[in-house]
XYZ file of C-alpha atoms in Angstrom:
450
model
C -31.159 -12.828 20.015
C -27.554 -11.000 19.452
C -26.278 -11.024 16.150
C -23.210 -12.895 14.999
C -21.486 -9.596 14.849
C -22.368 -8.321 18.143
C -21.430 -11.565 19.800
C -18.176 -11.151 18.189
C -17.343 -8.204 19.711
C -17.659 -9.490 22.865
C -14.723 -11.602 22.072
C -12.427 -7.886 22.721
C -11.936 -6.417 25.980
C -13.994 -4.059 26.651
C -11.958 -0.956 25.842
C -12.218 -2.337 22.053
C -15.906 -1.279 21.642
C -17.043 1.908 21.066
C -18.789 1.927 24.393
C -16.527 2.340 27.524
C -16.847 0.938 30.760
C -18.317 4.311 32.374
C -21.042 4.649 28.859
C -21.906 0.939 29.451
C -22.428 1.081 33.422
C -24.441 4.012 33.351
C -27.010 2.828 30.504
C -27.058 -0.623 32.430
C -27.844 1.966 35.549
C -30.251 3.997 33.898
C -32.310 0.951 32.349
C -32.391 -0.949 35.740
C -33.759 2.872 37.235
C -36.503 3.014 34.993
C -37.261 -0.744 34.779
C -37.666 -0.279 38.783
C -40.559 2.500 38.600
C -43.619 0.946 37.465
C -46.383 1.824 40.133
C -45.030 5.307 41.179
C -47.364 8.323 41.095
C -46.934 11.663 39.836
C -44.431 14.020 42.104
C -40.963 15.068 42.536
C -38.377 12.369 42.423
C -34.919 12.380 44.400
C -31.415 10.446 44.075
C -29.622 9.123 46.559
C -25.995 7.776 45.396
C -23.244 6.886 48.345
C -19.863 5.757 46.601
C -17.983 2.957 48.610
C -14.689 3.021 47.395
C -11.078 3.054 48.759
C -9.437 5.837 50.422
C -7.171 5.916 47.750
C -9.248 5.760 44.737
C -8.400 9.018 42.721
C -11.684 10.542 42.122
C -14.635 9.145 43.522
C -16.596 11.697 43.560
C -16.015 12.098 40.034
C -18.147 8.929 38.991
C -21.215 10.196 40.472
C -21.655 12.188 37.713
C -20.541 10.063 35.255
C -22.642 6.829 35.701
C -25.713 8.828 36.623
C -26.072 11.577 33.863
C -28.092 8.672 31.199
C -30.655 7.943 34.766
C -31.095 11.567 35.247
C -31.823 12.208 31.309
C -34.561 9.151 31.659
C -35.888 10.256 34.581
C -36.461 13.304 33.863
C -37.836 12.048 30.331
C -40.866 10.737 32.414
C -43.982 12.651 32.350
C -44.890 10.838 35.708
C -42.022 13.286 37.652
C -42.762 16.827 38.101
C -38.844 17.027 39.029
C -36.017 14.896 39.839
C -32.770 15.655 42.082
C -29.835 14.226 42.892
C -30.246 14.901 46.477
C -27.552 15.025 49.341
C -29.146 14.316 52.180
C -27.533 12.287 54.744
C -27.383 8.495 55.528
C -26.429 7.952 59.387
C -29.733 6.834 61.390
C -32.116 8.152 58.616
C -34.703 5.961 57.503
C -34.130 7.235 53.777
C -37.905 7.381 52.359
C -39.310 8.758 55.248
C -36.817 11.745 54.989
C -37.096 12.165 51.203
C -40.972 12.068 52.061
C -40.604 14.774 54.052
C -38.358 16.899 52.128
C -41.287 16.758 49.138
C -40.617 13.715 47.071
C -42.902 11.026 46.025
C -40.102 8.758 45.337
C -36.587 7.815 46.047
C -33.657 6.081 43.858
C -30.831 5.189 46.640
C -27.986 3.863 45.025
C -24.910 2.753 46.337
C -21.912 2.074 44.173
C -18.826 -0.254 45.163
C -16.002 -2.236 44.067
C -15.913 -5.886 44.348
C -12.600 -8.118 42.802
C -12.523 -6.937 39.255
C -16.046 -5.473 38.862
C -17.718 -2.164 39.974
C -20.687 -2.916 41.661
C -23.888 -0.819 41.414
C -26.861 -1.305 43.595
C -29.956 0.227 43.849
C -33.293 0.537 45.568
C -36.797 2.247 44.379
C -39.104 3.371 46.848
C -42.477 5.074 47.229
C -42.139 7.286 50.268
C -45.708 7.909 51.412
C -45.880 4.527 52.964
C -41.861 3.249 52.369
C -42.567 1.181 50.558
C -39.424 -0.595 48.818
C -40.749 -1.290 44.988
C -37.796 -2.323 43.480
C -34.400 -3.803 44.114
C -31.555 -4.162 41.382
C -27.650 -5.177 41.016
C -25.536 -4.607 37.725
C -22.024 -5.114 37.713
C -19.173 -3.660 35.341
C -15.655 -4.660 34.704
C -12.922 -2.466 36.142
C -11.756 -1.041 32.388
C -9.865 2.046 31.639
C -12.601 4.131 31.851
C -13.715 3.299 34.818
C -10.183 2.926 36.660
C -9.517 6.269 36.107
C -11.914 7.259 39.133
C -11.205 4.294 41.084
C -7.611 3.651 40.504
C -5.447 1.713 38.340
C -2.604 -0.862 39.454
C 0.964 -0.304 39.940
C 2.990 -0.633 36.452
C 4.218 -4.060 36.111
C 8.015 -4.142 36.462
C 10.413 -7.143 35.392
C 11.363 -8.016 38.450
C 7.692 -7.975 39.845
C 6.186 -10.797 37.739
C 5.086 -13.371 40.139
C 4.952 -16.681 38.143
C 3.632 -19.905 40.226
C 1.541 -23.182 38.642
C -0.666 -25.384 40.264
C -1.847 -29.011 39.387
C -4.745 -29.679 37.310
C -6.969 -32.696 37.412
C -5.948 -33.907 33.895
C -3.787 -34.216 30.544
C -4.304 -33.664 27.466
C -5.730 -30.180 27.309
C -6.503 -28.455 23.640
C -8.324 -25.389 24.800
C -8.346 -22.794 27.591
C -10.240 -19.614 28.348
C -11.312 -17.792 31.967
C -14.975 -16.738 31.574
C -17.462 -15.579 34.826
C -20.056 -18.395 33.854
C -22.766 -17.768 36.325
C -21.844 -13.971 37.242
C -21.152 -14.238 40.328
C -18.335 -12.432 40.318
C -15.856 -15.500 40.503
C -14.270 -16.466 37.362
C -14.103 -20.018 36.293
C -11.161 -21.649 34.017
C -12.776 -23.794 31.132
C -10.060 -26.352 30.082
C -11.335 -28.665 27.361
C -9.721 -31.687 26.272
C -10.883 -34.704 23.739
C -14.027 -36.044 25.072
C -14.978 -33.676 28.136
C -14.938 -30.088 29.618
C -13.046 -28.785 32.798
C -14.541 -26.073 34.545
C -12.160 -25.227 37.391
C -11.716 -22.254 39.860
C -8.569 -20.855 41.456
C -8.541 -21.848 45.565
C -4.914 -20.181 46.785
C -2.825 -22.845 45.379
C -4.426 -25.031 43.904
C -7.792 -24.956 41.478
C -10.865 -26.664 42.992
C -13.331 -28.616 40.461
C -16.912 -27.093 39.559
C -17.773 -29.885 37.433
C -16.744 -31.952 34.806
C -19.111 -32.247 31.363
C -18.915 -35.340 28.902
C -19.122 -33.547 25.053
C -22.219 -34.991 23.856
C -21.963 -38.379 21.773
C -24.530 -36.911 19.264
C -22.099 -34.208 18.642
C -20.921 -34.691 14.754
C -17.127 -36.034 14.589
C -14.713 -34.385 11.923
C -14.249 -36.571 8.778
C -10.662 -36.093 8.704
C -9.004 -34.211 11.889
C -5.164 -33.255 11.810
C -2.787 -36.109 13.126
C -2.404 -33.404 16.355
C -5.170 -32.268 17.989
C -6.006 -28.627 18.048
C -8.416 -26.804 20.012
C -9.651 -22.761 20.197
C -11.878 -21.376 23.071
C -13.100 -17.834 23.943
C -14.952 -16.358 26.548
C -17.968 -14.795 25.934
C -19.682 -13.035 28.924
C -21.433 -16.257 30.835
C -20.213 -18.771 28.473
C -17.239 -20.281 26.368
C -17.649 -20.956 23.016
C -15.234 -23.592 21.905
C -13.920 -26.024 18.992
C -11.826 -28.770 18.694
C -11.081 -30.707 15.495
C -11.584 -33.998 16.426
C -15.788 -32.447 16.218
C -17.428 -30.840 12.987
C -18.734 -28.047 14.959
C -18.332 -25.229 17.667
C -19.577 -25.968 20.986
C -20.475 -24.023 24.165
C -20.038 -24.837 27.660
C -22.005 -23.223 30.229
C -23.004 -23.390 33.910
C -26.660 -24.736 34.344
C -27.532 -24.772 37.863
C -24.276 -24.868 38.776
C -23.646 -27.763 37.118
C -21.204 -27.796 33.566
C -23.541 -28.109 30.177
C -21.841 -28.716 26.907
C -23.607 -28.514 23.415
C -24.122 -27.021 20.051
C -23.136 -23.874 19.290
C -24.692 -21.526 17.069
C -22.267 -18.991 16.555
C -20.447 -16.564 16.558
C -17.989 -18.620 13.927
C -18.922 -20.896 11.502
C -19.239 -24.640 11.635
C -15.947 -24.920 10.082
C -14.190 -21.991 11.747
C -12.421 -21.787 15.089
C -12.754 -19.058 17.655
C -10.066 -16.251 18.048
C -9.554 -13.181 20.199
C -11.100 -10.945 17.283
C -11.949 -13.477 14.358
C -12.638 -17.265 13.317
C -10.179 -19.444 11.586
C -10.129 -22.304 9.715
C -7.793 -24.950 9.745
C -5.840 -25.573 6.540
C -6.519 -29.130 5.437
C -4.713 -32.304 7.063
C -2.393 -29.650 9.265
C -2.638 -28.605 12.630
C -2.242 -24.631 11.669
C -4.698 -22.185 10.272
C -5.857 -20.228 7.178
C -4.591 -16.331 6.337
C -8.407 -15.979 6.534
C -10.329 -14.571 8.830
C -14.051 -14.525 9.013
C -16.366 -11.809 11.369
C -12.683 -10.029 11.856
C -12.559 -6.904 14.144
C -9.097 -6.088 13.327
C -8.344 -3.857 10.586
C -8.014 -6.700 7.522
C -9.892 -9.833 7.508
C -6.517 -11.999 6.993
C -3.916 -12.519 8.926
C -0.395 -11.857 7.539
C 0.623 -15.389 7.230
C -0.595 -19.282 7.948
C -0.647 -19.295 12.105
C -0.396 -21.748 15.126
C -2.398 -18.889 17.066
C -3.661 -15.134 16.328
C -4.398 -12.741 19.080
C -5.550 -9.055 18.211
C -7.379 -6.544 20.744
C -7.307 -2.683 21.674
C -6.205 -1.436 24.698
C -6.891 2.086 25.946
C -3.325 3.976 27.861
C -3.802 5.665 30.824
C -4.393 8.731 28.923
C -7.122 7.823 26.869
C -4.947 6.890 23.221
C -6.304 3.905 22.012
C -3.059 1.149 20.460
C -4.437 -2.202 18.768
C -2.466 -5.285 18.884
C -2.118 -8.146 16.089
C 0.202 -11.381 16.955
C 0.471 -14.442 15.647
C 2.986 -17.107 15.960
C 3.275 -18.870 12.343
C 4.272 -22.374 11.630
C 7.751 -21.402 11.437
C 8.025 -20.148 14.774
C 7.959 -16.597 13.812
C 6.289 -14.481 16.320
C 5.277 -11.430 14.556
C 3.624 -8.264 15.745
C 1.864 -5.085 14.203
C 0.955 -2.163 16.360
C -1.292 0.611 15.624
C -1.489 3.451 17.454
C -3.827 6.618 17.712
C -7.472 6.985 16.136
C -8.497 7.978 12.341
C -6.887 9.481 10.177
C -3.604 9.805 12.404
C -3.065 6.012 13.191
C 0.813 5.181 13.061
C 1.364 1.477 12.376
C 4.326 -0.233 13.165
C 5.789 -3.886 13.061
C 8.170 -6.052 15.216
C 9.103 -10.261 14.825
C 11.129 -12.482 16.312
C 11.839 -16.459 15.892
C 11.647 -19.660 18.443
C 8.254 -19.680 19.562
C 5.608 -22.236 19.379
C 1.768 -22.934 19.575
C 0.575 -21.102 22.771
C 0.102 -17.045 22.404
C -2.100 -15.461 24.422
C -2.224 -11.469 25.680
C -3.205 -9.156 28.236
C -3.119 -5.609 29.203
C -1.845 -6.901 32.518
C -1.051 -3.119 34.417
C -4.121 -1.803 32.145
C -1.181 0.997 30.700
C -2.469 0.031 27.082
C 0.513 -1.731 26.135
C -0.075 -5.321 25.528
C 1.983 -8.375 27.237
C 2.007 -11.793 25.753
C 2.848 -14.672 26.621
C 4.379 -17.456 24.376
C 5.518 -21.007 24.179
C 9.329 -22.125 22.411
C 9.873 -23.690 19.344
C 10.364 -27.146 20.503
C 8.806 -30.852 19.376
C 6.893 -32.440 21.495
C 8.507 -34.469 24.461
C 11.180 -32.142 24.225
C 10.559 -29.900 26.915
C 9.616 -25.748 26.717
C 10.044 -22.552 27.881
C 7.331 -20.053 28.762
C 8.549 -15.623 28.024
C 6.508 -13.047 29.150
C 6.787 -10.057 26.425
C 5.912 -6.738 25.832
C 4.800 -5.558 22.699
C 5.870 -2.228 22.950
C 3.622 0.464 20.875
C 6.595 1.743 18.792
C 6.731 -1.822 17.147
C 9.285 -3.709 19.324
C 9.378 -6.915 21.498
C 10.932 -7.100 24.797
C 11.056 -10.575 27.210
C 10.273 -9.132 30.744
C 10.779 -12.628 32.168
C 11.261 -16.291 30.949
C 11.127 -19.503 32.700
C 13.824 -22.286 33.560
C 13.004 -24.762 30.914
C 10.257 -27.613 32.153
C 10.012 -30.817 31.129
C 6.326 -31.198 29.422
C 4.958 -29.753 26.366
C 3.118 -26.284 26.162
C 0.210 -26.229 23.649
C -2.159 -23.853 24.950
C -2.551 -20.125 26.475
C -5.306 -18.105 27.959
C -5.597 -14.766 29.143
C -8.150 -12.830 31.675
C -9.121 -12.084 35.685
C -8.431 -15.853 36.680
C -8.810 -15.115 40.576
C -11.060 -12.210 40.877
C -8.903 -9.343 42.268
C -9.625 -7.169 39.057
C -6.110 -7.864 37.697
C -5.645 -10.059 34.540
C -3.417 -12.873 34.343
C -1.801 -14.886 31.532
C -2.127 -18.603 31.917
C -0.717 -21.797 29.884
C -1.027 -25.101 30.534
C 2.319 -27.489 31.031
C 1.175 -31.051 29.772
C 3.133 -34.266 31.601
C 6.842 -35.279 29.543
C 5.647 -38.972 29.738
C 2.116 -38.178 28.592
C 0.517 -39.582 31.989
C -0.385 -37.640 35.018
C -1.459 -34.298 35.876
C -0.610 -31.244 33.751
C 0.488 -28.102 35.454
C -1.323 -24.944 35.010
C 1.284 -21.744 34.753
C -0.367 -18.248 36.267
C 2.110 -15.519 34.795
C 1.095 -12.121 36.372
């Protein structure tokens, strides 16, 4: 079983860990290799690799090397193989083990590697090649980070007058907590919308978001003794599931796919009971409001409090193109005071730097949406409820500034919520909020800001 700290960290992208995409893919690689072996006798061992990936994908070649170097050290580790190669020899109308057979090995790796939407893809096949016989077969997948993108390519820089907002309908009101999560991994994200009594789990389908499944919260599920007048929800995704709270409950919950099919229940962990989940921490409500404690609990920033009571805290690193790592800490506070700090570089040359700036409301959510390492949020306006709001799309510029790069017309319904991640797939992120109906009835809207 993780540990509440480990399942933390899987709350950051994956650039925030001290394991990149390229470290993490190739010990996934090399563990599926050797998990794939048992059987084989003693002899010479050869690897196959064939990289599938566009024409113009900067180095492709280049990530050969780097995803198999741990499979080679753990082959080679093996007192079963006299040698092992990565061998070169060709594809086209070769039946593979019969070839490696012939050239002197007793076995064969042949691994393909290949991009799919926002994942690399790595595939592999074990075989004994006396008889070709196929032993094992084995698929891991990686997300498209920094690391990785630096051999397969990176998207264009996101310009102002490039971001393509659009919203689509969603099958309810009344939302309190969003997140995008890959719940079955297979490779298409789902949306997990909660709201006061029930779960959403939606997918993006062109325009418009088709239904997985909708999941009653448990009756048996403890109700809060004394929830704020306005209901307030938290959700984060966490590999194949969503842990969640909302404070009309006494605990966390967790909403998973189970056959397919939506399952809500417990949770037990990463936060507290009491606590509610944030993109690097848990927070606690402060009593009676419907805003949060300085405080934060299992934080992966660098304090464990927040520099004021919040509506919303955000904090992640993000890797530049280059390699220099910038961290990112936003909240918007009670007052409607967005406020930013920025720290840039690695120890003991970090430069830390702070920006603000007033009118904004509950929903905050952020993205490395061009993968550049400089962070984009997007925020709500300071407005009451029934009033209408506005949705910006800033940059949080790493020397400590704010910039809009685009804000909407004003709308008519209420924005509460905000969500970040790869909503459709394509290996892009995309900031999302959700618009709830002026007259409290109907449909709420859905905003995709990318």
């Amino acid at each position: 079983m993780r540990t509440a700290l480990a399942a933390l960290l899987s709350l950051l992208p994956a650039t925030a860990l001290a394991q990149t995409g390229v470290e993490s893919a190739g010990a996934a690689l090399a563990e599926a290799a050797v998990g794939s072996c048992p059987g084989l006798e003693a002899g010479a061992f050869a690897v196959r690799v064939a990289v599938e990936l566009p024409d113009d994908a900067p180095d492709p070649g280049g990530l050969v090397p780097a995803l198999l170097e741990p499979t080679l050290v753990a082959l080679r580790a093996d007192p079963r193989f006299a040698a092992v190669h990565l061998a070169s020899f060709g594809r086209d109308g070769v039946d593979p083990p019969r070839l490696a057979h012939d050239l002197g090995y007793a076995a064969l790796l042949d691994v393909t590697i290949r991009r799919d939407g926002g994942a690399l893809v790595i595939e592999g096949a074990t075989w004994r090649t006396d008889d070709a016989t196929r032993l094992a077969t084995f698929t891991r997948r990686a997300p498209l980070d920094p690391s990785i993108r630096r051999f397969v390519g990176f998207p264009a820089l996101l310009a102002d007058d490039a971001i393509s907002p659009r919203s689509v309908r969603l099958p309810g009101n009344d939302y309190v907590a969003l997140a995008i999560a890959d719940l079955d991994r297979d490779g298409r994200p789902e949306i997990v919308a909660a709201r006061p009594g029930e779960v959403h789990v939606l997918r993006l389908a062109g325009r418009r978001v088709a239904i997985v499944g909708r999941a009653p919260i448990p009756t048996t599920v403890p109700r809060a003794p004394s929830p704020p007048r306005r209901t307030v929800g938290s959700a984060v995704a966490m590999g194949d599931r969503v842990v969640l709270r909302i404070s009309e409950y006494d605990v966390g919950l967790v909403v998973r796919l189970v056959g397919g099919v939506p399952s809500v229940a417990v949770a037990d962990g990463p936060c507290e009971a009491d606590r509610f989940p944030m993109m690097g921490g848990c927070a606690r409500l402060v009593v009676g409001r419907d805003f949060f404690d300085q405080e934060l609990t299992h934080a992966i920033g660098p304090t464990a409090e927040a520099p004021a009571h919040f509506y919303n805290y955000v904090f992640a690193r993000y890797e530049a193109r280059d390699g220099v790592p910038t961290s990112y800490e936003a909240i918007v506070m009670p007052s409607g005071r967005l406020s930013l700090r920025v720290r840039t570089g690695a120890e003991p040359e970090i430069e830390e730097r702070a920006a603000a700036a007033v009118g904004y409301g509950t929903a905050l959510a952020m993205s490395d949406l061009d993968l550049d390492g400089t962070a984009e949020l997007l925020v709500s306006h300071a407005a009451l409820a029934g009033d209408g709001d506005q949705l910006s799309l800033i940059r949080a510029l790493p020397r400590g500034a704010l910039r809009v790069m685009w804000r909407s017309e004003p709308v008519p319904g209420s924005v509460w919520v905000a969500a970040a991640g790869d909503a459709d797939g394509d290996g892009a992120p995309e900031l999302l909020a959700i618009e709830e109906p002026a007259s409290g009835r109907g449909r709420a809207a859905l905003w995709i800001v990318r």
